[in-house]
Amino acid sequence: CTAQWIDEDWNLCTFELFCLLYRNPNKTAANLIKVIEEGLALYDLEPFMVDIIWICDRGSNFVKALSKFTVVHCIAHRLNNVLQHTFYQAEINKTKKSVFADHYIECADDEDNYISSTDTEDDYSSGDDENLIEKGKKGINNFYRASIRNNNNVPVA
């Protein structure tokens, strides 16, 4: 867990609060929040959990664990998802089917916090990323059409 803030001179300040060994094999929301609370307890910061703006990826376990708090989803993860979807989606699907076809392991159900096998960070609230991707595709298509018109000496409105 890292604390970040802006000081009076507009400098980004960072302080590593804690890094605890995660002992539980199940990364459920309930287990994650316990570890976060344990780490914050080292500094008597548990009462301030509601005042913290949490930043995390969109993994369903983190979303559920931090559902009572203010959460900002990490823009680096979102950008990575958009770029992977845009540039590598077809290649990833081919690789999964041909190279790793016989290497999948069935996971046991977790009675604490059931997460389906298709529920990943990429799947959670993907509609907003999909909207960005579609908007980008429309922009590229409009740019492409405009450049063709310009190359043909046809005025563009």
Short mmCIF file of N, CA and C in Angstrom, two decimals:
data_model
loop_
_atom_site.label_atom_id
_atom_site.label_comp_id
_atom_site.label_asym_id
_atom_site.label_seq_id
_atom_site.Cartn_x
_atom_site.Cartn_y
_atom_site.Cartn_z
N CYS A 1 0.86 -1.16 0.00
CA CYS A 1 0.00 0.00 0.00
C CYS A 1 0.90 1.23 0.00
N THR A 2 0.65 2.15 -0.89
CA THR A 2 1.45 3.35 -1.03
C THR A 2 0.58 4.57 -0.83
N ALA A 3 1.06 5.51 -0.05
CA ALA A 3 0.37 6.79 0.13
C ALA A 3 1.00 7.79 -0.83
N GLN A 4 0.16 8.54 -1.53
CA GLN A 4 0.64 9.59 -2.43
C GLN A 4 -0.16 10.84 -2.17
N TRP A 5 0.49 11.99 -2.26
CA TRP A 5 -0.17 13.26 -2.07
C TRP A 5 0.63 14.35 -2.77
N ILE A 6 -0.02 15.49 -2.94
CA ILE A 6 0.62 16.67 -3.55
C ILE A 6 0.91 17.65 -2.42
N ASP A 7 2.16 18.10 -2.32
CA ASP A 7 2.49 19.05 -1.26
C ASP A 7 2.15 20.48 -1.68
N GLU A 8 2.45 21.45 -0.82
CA GLU A 8 2.09 22.85 -1.08
C GLU A 8 2.82 23.43 -2.28
N ASP A 9 3.94 22.83 -2.70
CA ASP A 9 4.67 23.28 -3.89
C ASP A 9 4.32 22.46 -5.13
N TRP A 10 3.26 21.69 -5.07
CA TRP A 10 2.75 20.88 -6.17
C TRP A 10 3.71 19.76 -6.57
N ASN A 11 4.46 19.25 -5.61
CA ASN A 11 5.32 18.09 -5.85
C ASN A 11 4.56 16.83 -5.46
N LEU A 12 4.70 15.81 -6.29
CA LEU A 12 4.09 14.52 -5.96
C LEU A 12 4.97 13.83 -4.93
N CYS A 13 4.39 13.51 -3.80
CA CYS A 13 5.11 12.83 -2.72
C CYS A 13 4.57 11.41 -2.60
N THR A 14 5.45 10.48 -2.32
CA THR A 14 5.09 9.08 -2.22
C THR A 14 5.74 8.48 -0.98
N PHE A 15 4.97 7.64 -0.28
CA PHE A 15 5.50 6.96 0.90
C PHE A 15 4.94 5.54 0.92
N GLU A 16 5.82 4.56 0.93
CA GLU A 16 5.40 3.16 1.00
C GLU A 16 4.95 2.85 2.41
N LEU A 17 3.64 2.60 2.59
CA LEU A 17 3.10 2.31 3.92
C LEU A 17 3.44 0.90 4.38
N PHE A 18 3.10 -0.07 3.54
CA PHE A 18 3.38 -1.46 3.92
C PHE A 18 3.34 -2.35 2.70
N CYS A 19 3.99 -3.47 2.84
CA CYS A 19 3.97 -4.53 1.84
C CYS A 19 3.96 -5.83 2.64
N LEU A 20 2.80 -6.44 2.74
CA LEU A 20 2.64 -7.63 3.57
C LEU A 20 2.61 -8.89 2.73
N LEU A 21 3.12 -9.95 3.30
CA LEU A 21 3.04 -11.25 2.66
C LEU A 21 1.58 -11.68 2.63
N TYR A 22 1.10 -12.05 1.44
CA TYR A 22 -0.29 -12.50 1.31
C TYR A 22 -0.29 -14.01 1.49
N ARG A 23 -0.79 -14.48 2.61
CA ARG A 23 -0.69 -15.89 2.99
C ARG A 23 -1.86 -16.74 2.50
N ASN A 24 -2.97 -16.13 2.18
CA ASN A 24 -4.17 -16.88 1.81
C ASN A 24 -4.16 -17.18 0.31
N PRO A 25 -4.38 -18.44 -0.08
CA PRO A 25 -4.37 -18.76 -1.51
C PRO A 25 -5.57 -18.16 -2.27
N ASN A 26 -6.65 -17.85 -1.56
CA ASN A 26 -7.84 -17.27 -2.19
C ASN A 26 -7.78 -15.76 -2.12
N LYS A 27 -7.79 -15.13 -3.28
CA LYS A 27 -7.72 -13.67 -3.33
C LYS A 27 -9.12 -13.07 -3.39
N THR A 28 -9.95 -13.47 -2.44
CA THR A 28 -11.33 -12.98 -2.40
C THR A 28 -11.37 -11.58 -1.82
N ALA A 29 -12.49 -10.92 -2.02
CA ALA A 29 -12.69 -9.57 -1.50
C ALA A 29 -12.53 -9.54 0.02
N ALA A 30 -13.12 -10.51 0.69
CA ALA A 30 -13.04 -10.56 2.16
C ALA A 30 -11.60 -10.72 2.63
N ASN A 31 -10.84 -11.56 1.96
CA ASN A 31 -9.44 -11.76 2.34
C ASN A 31 -8.59 -10.52 2.03
N LEU A 32 -8.86 -9.87 0.90
CA LEU A 32 -8.09 -8.67 0.55
C LEU A 32 -8.32 -7.55 1.55
N ILE A 33 -9.57 -7.32 1.93
CA ILE A 33 -9.85 -6.22 2.85
C ILE A 33 -9.22 -6.50 4.22
N LYS A 34 -9.16 -7.77 4.62
CA LYS A 34 -8.51 -8.12 5.89
C LYS A 34 -7.03 -7.74 5.85
N VAL A 35 -6.36 -8.03 4.75
CA VAL A 35 -4.94 -7.71 4.62
C VAL A 35 -4.73 -6.20 4.60
N ILE A 36 -5.59 -5.49 3.89
CA ILE A 36 -5.49 -4.03 3.84
C ILE A 36 -5.67 -3.45 5.24
N GLU A 37 -6.69 -3.93 5.95
CA GLU A 37 -6.93 -3.44 7.32
C GLU A 37 -5.76 -3.78 8.24
N GLU A 38 -5.19 -4.96 8.07
CA GLU A 38 -4.03 -5.37 8.88
C GLU A 38 -2.85 -4.43 8.65
N GLY A 39 -2.61 -4.08 7.40
CA GLY A 39 -1.51 -3.17 7.08
C GLY A 39 -1.75 -1.77 7.60
N LEU A 40 -2.97 -1.27 7.45
CA LEU A 40 -3.29 0.07 7.94
C LEU A 40 -3.26 0.13 9.46
N ALA A 41 -3.54 -1.00 10.11
CA ALA A 41 -3.51 -1.05 11.58
C ALA A 41 -2.10 -0.81 12.11
N LEU A 42 -1.09 -1.11 11.31
CA LEU A 42 0.30 -0.87 11.73
C LEU A 42 0.53 0.61 12.05
N TYR A 43 -0.23 1.49 11.38
CA TYR A 43 -0.09 2.93 11.57
C TYR A 43 -1.32 3.56 12.21
N ASP A 44 -2.21 2.73 12.74
CA ASP A 44 -3.47 3.20 13.33
C ASP A 44 -4.28 4.03 12.33
N LEU A 45 -4.31 3.60 11.08
CA LEU A 45 -5.01 4.32 10.02
C LEU A 45 -6.37 3.73 9.67
N GLU A 46 -6.77 2.65 10.32
CA GLU A 46 -8.06 2.02 10.01
C GLU A 46 -9.23 2.99 10.10
N PRO A 47 -9.29 3.88 11.09
CA PRO A 47 -10.43 4.81 11.15
C PRO A 47 -10.51 5.76 9.95
N PHE A 48 -9.42 5.89 9.21
CA PHE A 48 -9.38 6.83 8.10
C PHE A 48 -9.63 6.17 6.74
N MET A 49 -10.01 4.90 6.74
CA MET A 49 -10.22 4.19 5.48
C MET A 49 -11.26 4.86 4.60
N VAL A 50 -12.27 5.47 5.20
CA VAL A 50 -13.32 6.13 4.41
C VAL A 50 -12.82 7.45 3.82
N ASP A 51 -11.75 8.00 4.35
CA ASP A 51 -11.20 9.26 3.84
C ASP A 51 -10.18 9.05 2.73
N ILE A 52 -9.77 7.83 2.54
CA ILE A 52 -8.75 7.51 1.53
C ILE A 52 -9.41 7.36 0.17
N ILE A 53 -8.76 7.88 -0.86
CA ILE A 53 -9.19 7.62 -2.24
C ILE A 53 -8.33 6.46 -2.72
N TRP A 54 -8.96 5.33 -2.92
CA TRP A 54 -8.26 4.10 -3.28
C TRP A 54 -8.08 4.03 -4.78
N ILE A 55 -6.92 3.58 -5.23
CA ILE A 55 -6.65 3.38 -6.65
C ILE A 55 -6.30 1.91 -6.84
N CYS A 56 -7.01 1.26 -7.75
CA CYS A 56 -6.75 -0.16 -8.00
C CYS A 56 -7.15 -0.49 -9.42
N ASP A 57 -6.78 -1.71 -9.84
CA ASP A 57 -7.27 -2.16 -11.14
C ASP A 57 -8.75 -2.51 -10.99
N ARG A 58 -9.36 -2.99 -12.05
CA ARG A 58 -10.79 -3.27 -12.00
C ARG A 58 -11.07 -4.74 -11.73
N GLY A 59 -10.14 -5.42 -11.09
CA GLY A 59 -10.37 -6.82 -10.71
C GLY A 59 -11.58 -6.91 -9.80
N SER A 60 -12.44 -7.87 -10.07
CA SER A 60 -13.70 -7.96 -9.32
C SER A 60 -13.47 -8.12 -7.82
N ASN A 61 -12.37 -8.76 -7.43
CA ASN A 61 -12.11 -8.92 -6.00
C ASN A 61 -11.78 -7.57 -5.35
N PHE A 62 -11.01 -6.72 -6.02
CA PHE A 62 -10.70 -5.40 -5.47
C PHE A 62 -11.93 -4.49 -5.50
N VAL A 63 -12.70 -4.57 -6.57
CA VAL A 63 -13.91 -3.75 -6.67
C VAL A 63 -14.85 -4.07 -5.51
N LYS A 64 -15.04 -5.36 -5.24
CA LYS A 64 -15.93 -5.76 -4.15
C LYS A 64 -15.33 -5.41 -2.79
N ALA A 65 -14.03 -5.62 -2.61
CA ALA A 65 -13.38 -5.33 -1.33
C ALA A 65 -13.46 -3.85 -0.98
N LEU A 66 -13.36 -3.00 -1.97
CA LEU A 66 -13.33 -1.55 -1.73
C LEU A 66 -14.66 -0.87 -2.07
N SER A 67 -15.72 -1.64 -2.16
CA SER A 67 -17.02 -1.10 -2.59
C SER A 67 -17.58 -0.03 -1.64
N LYS A 68 -17.18 -0.03 -0.38
CA LYS A 68 -17.68 0.95 0.59
C LYS A 68 -16.89 2.26 0.54
N PHE A 69 -15.85 2.29 -0.26
CA PHE A 69 -14.94 3.43 -0.25
C PHE A 69 -14.90 4.12 -1.61
N THR A 70 -14.27 5.28 -1.66
CA THR A 70 -14.08 5.99 -2.92
C THR A 70 -12.94 5.32 -3.68
N VAL A 71 -13.22 4.87 -4.90
CA VAL A 71 -12.23 4.15 -5.70
C VAL A 71 -12.06 4.84 -7.04
N VAL A 72 -10.82 4.98 -7.46
CA VAL A 72 -10.48 5.46 -8.80
C VAL A 72 -9.76 4.30 -9.47
N HIS A 73 -10.22 3.91 -10.64
CA HIS A 73 -9.58 2.79 -11.33
C HIS A 73 -8.34 3.28 -12.05
N CYS A 74 -7.30 2.50 -11.97
CA CYS A 74 -5.98 2.85 -12.48
C CYS A 74 -6.03 3.07 -13.99
N ILE A 75 -5.64 4.26 -14.41
CA ILE A 75 -5.67 4.60 -15.83
C ILE A 75 -4.66 3.79 -16.62
N ALA A 76 -3.55 3.41 -16.00
CA ALA A 76 -2.54 2.60 -16.70
C ALA A 76 -3.11 1.23 -17.06
N HIS A 77 -3.89 0.62 -16.15
CA HIS A 77 -4.53 -0.66 -16.46
C HIS A 77 -5.56 -0.49 -17.57
N ARG A 78 -6.32 0.59 -17.51
CA ARG A 78 -7.36 0.80 -18.53
C ARG A 78 -6.72 1.01 -19.89
N LEU A 79 -5.67 1.83 -19.94
CA LEU A 79 -4.98 2.09 -21.20
C LEU A 79 -4.38 0.79 -21.74
N ASN A 80 -3.79 0.01 -20.87
CA ASN A 80 -3.24 -1.28 -21.27
C ASN A 80 -4.32 -2.18 -21.86
N ASN A 81 -5.49 -2.23 -21.23
CA ASN A 81 -6.60 -3.04 -21.75
C ASN A 81 -7.04 -2.57 -23.13
N VAL A 82 -7.16 -1.26 -23.31
CA VAL A 82 -7.58 -0.72 -24.60
C VAL A 82 -6.55 -1.05 -25.67
N LEU A 83 -5.27 -0.85 -25.36
CA LEU A 83 -4.22 -1.12 -26.34
C LEU A 83 -4.13 -2.61 -26.68
N GLN A 84 -4.25 -3.47 -25.68
CA GLN A 84 -4.24 -4.91 -25.95
C GLN A 84 -5.42 -5.29 -26.82
N HIS A 85 -6.59 -4.76 -26.50
CA HIS A 85 -7.78 -5.07 -27.29
C HIS A 85 -7.62 -4.58 -28.72
N THR A 86 -7.08 -3.38 -28.87
CA THR A 86 -6.94 -2.77 -30.18
C THR A 86 -5.91 -3.48 -31.05
N PHE A 87 -4.74 -3.78 -30.49
CA PHE A 87 -3.64 -4.26 -31.31
C PHE A 87 -3.39 -5.76 -31.26
N TYR A 88 -3.77 -6.42 -30.18
CA TYR A 88 -3.36 -7.81 -30.02
C TYR A 88 -4.50 -8.80 -29.83
N GLN A 89 -5.73 -8.37 -29.86
CA GLN A 89 -6.85 -9.26 -29.54
C GLN A 89 -6.87 -10.51 -30.42
N ALA A 90 -6.74 -10.35 -31.72
CA ALA A 90 -6.81 -11.50 -32.61
C ALA A 90 -5.63 -12.44 -32.37
N GLU A 91 -4.43 -11.88 -32.16
CA GLU A 91 -3.25 -12.71 -31.93
C GLU A 91 -3.35 -13.46 -30.61
N ILE A 92 -3.88 -12.82 -29.57
CA ILE A 92 -4.02 -13.47 -28.27
C ILE A 92 -4.96 -14.66 -28.37
N ASN A 93 -6.09 -14.47 -29.04
CA ASN A 93 -7.06 -15.57 -29.18
C ASN A 93 -6.45 -16.74 -29.93
N LYS A 94 -5.69 -16.47 -31.01
CA LYS A 94 -5.07 -17.55 -31.77
C LYS A 94 -4.05 -18.28 -30.91
N THR A 95 -3.26 -17.54 -30.15
CA THR A 95 -2.24 -18.15 -29.30
C THR A 95 -2.88 -19.03 -28.25
N LYS A 96 -3.92 -18.55 -27.61
CA LYS A 96 -4.58 -19.34 -26.57
C LYS A 96 -5.09 -20.66 -27.13
N LYS A 97 -5.70 -20.61 -28.32
CA LYS A 97 -6.30 -21.80 -28.88
C LYS A 97 -5.24 -22.80 -29.36
N SER A 98 -4.19 -22.31 -30.01
CA SER A 98 -3.25 -23.24 -30.61
C SER A 98 -2.14 -23.68 -29.66
N VAL A 99 -1.55 -22.78 -28.91
CA VAL A 99 -0.39 -23.12 -28.09
C VAL A 99 -0.79 -23.66 -26.73
N PHE A 100 -1.78 -23.04 -26.09
CA PHE A 100 -2.11 -23.40 -24.72
C PHE A 100 -3.40 -24.21 -24.61
N ALA A 101 -3.83 -24.81 -25.67
CA ALA A 101 -5.13 -25.48 -25.68
C ALA A 101 -5.26 -26.57 -24.63
N ASP A 102 -4.19 -27.29 -24.33
CA ASP A 102 -4.30 -28.40 -23.39
C ASP A 102 -3.71 -28.06 -22.01
N HIS A 103 -3.48 -26.79 -21.73
CA HIS A 103 -2.83 -26.42 -20.47
C HIS A 103 -3.77 -25.70 -19.50
N TYR A 104 -5.06 -25.78 -19.72
CA TYR A 104 -5.99 -25.11 -18.82
C TYR A 104 -6.26 -25.98 -17.60
N ILE A 105 -6.38 -25.35 -16.45
CA ILE A 105 -6.63 -26.06 -15.20
C ILE A 105 -7.98 -25.61 -14.67
N GLU A 106 -8.82 -26.55 -14.29
CA GLU A 106 -10.10 -26.21 -13.70
C GLU A 106 -9.89 -25.75 -12.27
N CYS A 107 -10.44 -24.61 -11.92
CA CYS A 107 -10.30 -24.08 -10.56
C CYS A 107 -11.49 -24.54 -9.72
N ALA A 108 -11.22 -24.77 -8.45
CA ALA A 108 -12.29 -25.14 -7.53
C ALA A 108 -13.11 -23.91 -7.19
N ASP A 109 -14.40 -24.11 -6.94
CA ASP A 109 -15.26 -23.00 -6.55
C ASP A 109 -14.83 -22.46 -5.20
N ASP A 110 -14.93 -21.17 -5.04
CA ASP A 110 -14.60 -20.51 -3.78
C ASP A 110 -15.92 -20.16 -3.11
N GLU A 111 -16.19 -20.76 -1.98
CA GLU A 111 -17.48 -20.54 -1.33
C GLU A 111 -17.62 -19.14 -0.77
N ASP A 112 -16.49 -18.48 -0.49
CA ASP A 112 -16.49 -17.13 0.07
C ASP A 112 -17.01 -16.08 -0.91
N ASN A 113 -16.47 -16.13 -2.10
CA ASN A 113 -16.69 -15.05 -3.06
C ASN A 113 -16.58 -15.66 -4.45
N TYR A 114 -17.66 -16.16 -4.98
CA TYR A 114 -17.61 -16.84 -6.25
C TYR A 114 -17.29 -15.87 -7.37
N ILE A 115 -16.27 -16.18 -8.11
CA ILE A 115 -15.91 -15.40 -9.30
C ILE A 115 -15.91 -16.39 -10.45
N SER A 116 -16.67 -16.09 -11.48
CA SER A 116 -16.76 -17.03 -12.58
C SER A 116 -15.43 -17.09 -13.31
N SER A 117 -15.23 -18.14 -14.06
CA SER A 117 -13.96 -18.31 -14.77
C SER A 117 -13.77 -17.25 -15.84
N THR A 118 -14.84 -16.59 -16.24
CA THR A 118 -14.72 -15.54 -17.25
C THR A 118 -14.67 -14.16 -16.62
N ASP A 119 -14.76 -14.06 -15.30
CA ASP A 119 -14.78 -12.76 -14.62
C ASP A 119 -13.36 -12.32 -14.33
N THR A 120 -12.84 -11.45 -15.18
CA THR A 120 -11.48 -10.95 -15.01
C THR A 120 -11.51 -9.44 -14.99
N GLU A 121 -10.35 -8.86 -14.77
CA GLU A 121 -10.23 -7.40 -14.80
C GLU A 121 -10.71 -6.86 -16.15
N ASP A 122 -10.41 -7.61 -17.23
CA ASP A 122 -10.79 -7.15 -18.55
C ASP A 122 -12.30 -7.17 -18.74
N ASP A 123 -13.00 -8.08 -18.04
CA ASP A 123 -14.44 -8.21 -18.21
C ASP A 123 -15.22 -7.22 -17.37
N TYR A 124 -14.70 -6.82 -16.22
CA TYR A 124 -15.46 -5.96 -15.32
C TYR A 124 -15.67 -4.61 -15.95
N SER A 125 -16.90 -4.22 -16.06
CA SER A 125 -17.26 -2.90 -16.57
C SER A 125 -16.54 -2.60 -17.87
N SER A 126 -16.48 -3.59 -18.74
CA SER A 126 -15.76 -3.38 -19.99
C SER A 126 -16.51 -2.46 -20.93
N GLY A 127 -17.79 -2.21 -20.64
CA GLY A 127 -18.57 -1.35 -21.51
C GLY A 127 -17.96 0.01 -21.69
N ASP A 128 -17.38 0.57 -20.64
CA ASP A 128 -16.79 1.89 -20.78
C ASP A 128 -15.55 1.85 -21.66
N ASP A 129 -14.74 0.80 -21.57
CA ASP A 129 -13.59 0.67 -22.46
C ASP A 129 -14.06 0.42 -23.89
N GLU A 130 -15.09 -0.40 -24.04
CA GLU A 130 -15.62 -0.68 -25.37
C GLU A 130 -16.11 0.61 -26.03
N ASN A 131 -16.77 1.48 -25.25
CA ASN A 131 -17.23 2.75 -25.80
C ASN A 131 -16.06 3.59 -26.27
N LEU A 132 -14.97 3.61 -25.51
CA LEU A 132 -13.79 4.36 -25.92
C LEU A 132 -13.19 3.79 -27.20
N ILE A 133 -13.15 2.47 -27.29
CA ILE A 133 -12.60 1.82 -28.48
C ILE A 133 -13.46 2.15 -29.69
N GLU A 134 -14.79 2.04 -29.54
CA GLU A 134 -15.68 2.35 -30.66
C GLU A 134 -15.55 3.81 -31.07
N LYS A 135 -15.46 4.71 -30.10
CA LYS A 135 -15.29 6.12 -30.39
C LYS A 135 -13.99 6.36 -31.16
N GLY A 136 -12.93 5.66 -30.74
CA GLY A 136 -11.65 5.78 -31.43
C GLY A 136 -11.72 5.27 -32.86
N LYS A 137 -12.43 4.15 -33.06
CA LYS A 137 -12.57 3.59 -34.41
C LYS A 137 -13.32 4.56 -35.32
N LYS A 138 -14.38 5.20 -34.77
CA LYS A 138 -15.14 6.17 -35.56
C LYS A 138 -14.25 7.35 -35.94
N GLY A 139 -13.44 7.80 -34.98
CA GLY A 139 -12.53 8.91 -35.25
C GLY A 139 -11.52 8.56 -36.32
N ILE A 140 -10.98 7.34 -36.27
CA ILE A 140 -10.02 6.90 -37.28
C ILE A 140 -10.69 6.82 -38.63
N ASN A 141 -11.92 6.27 -38.67
CA ASN A 141 -12.65 6.18 -39.94
C ASN A 141 -12.93 7.56 -40.52
N ASN A 142 -13.34 8.50 -39.67
CA ASN A 142 -13.59 9.87 -40.14
C ASN A 142 -12.31 10.50 -40.66
N PHE A 143 -11.20 10.29 -39.97
CA PHE A 143 -9.92 10.83 -40.41
C PHE A 143 -9.53 10.22 -41.75
N TYR A 144 -9.72 8.91 -41.89
CA TYR A 144 -9.37 8.21 -43.12
C TYR A 144 -10.20 8.75 -44.28
N ARG A 145 -11.53 8.90 -44.08
CA ARG A 145 -12.39 9.42 -45.14
C ARG A 145 -11.98 10.84 -45.52
N ALA A 146 -11.67 11.66 -44.52
CA ALA A 146 -11.27 13.04 -44.79
C ALA A 146 -9.95 13.09 -45.55
N SER A 147 -9.00 12.22 -45.23
CA SER A 147 -7.72 12.24 -45.93
C SER A 147 -7.88 11.77 -47.36
N ILE A 148 -8.79 10.83 -47.61
CA ILE A 148 -9.05 10.39 -48.99
C ILE A 148 -9.64 11.54 -49.79
N ARG A 149 -10.60 12.26 -49.18
CA ARG A 149 -11.20 13.40 -49.87
C ARG A 149 -10.14 14.46 -50.16
N ASN A 150 -9.26 14.72 -49.22
CA ASN A 150 -8.20 15.72 -49.43
C ASN A 150 -7.25 15.30 -50.54
N ASN A 151 -6.93 14.03 -50.61
CA ASN A 151 -6.03 13.53 -51.65
C ASN A 151 -6.67 13.59 -53.03
N ASN A 152 -7.97 13.56 -53.08
CA ASN A 152 -8.69 13.65 -54.36
C ASN A 152 -9.06 15.09 -54.69
N ASN A 153 -8.51 16.04 -53.93
CA ASN A 153 -8.77 17.47 -54.13
C ASN A 153 -10.24 17.82 -54.01
N VAL A 154 -10.95 17.10 -53.19
CA VAL A 154 -12.35 17.40 -52.93
C VAL A 154 -12.39 18.14 -51.60
N PRO A 155 -13.05 19.31 -51.55
CA PRO A 155 -13.08 20.07 -50.29
C PRO A 155 -13.77 19.28 -49.18
N VAL A 156 -13.22 19.40 -47.99
CA VAL A 156 -13.77 18.74 -46.82
C VAL A 156 -14.45 19.79 -45.97
N ALA A 157 -15.69 19.51 -45.57
CA ALA A 157 -16.44 20.47 -44.76
C ALA A 157 -15.96 20.50 -43.35
#
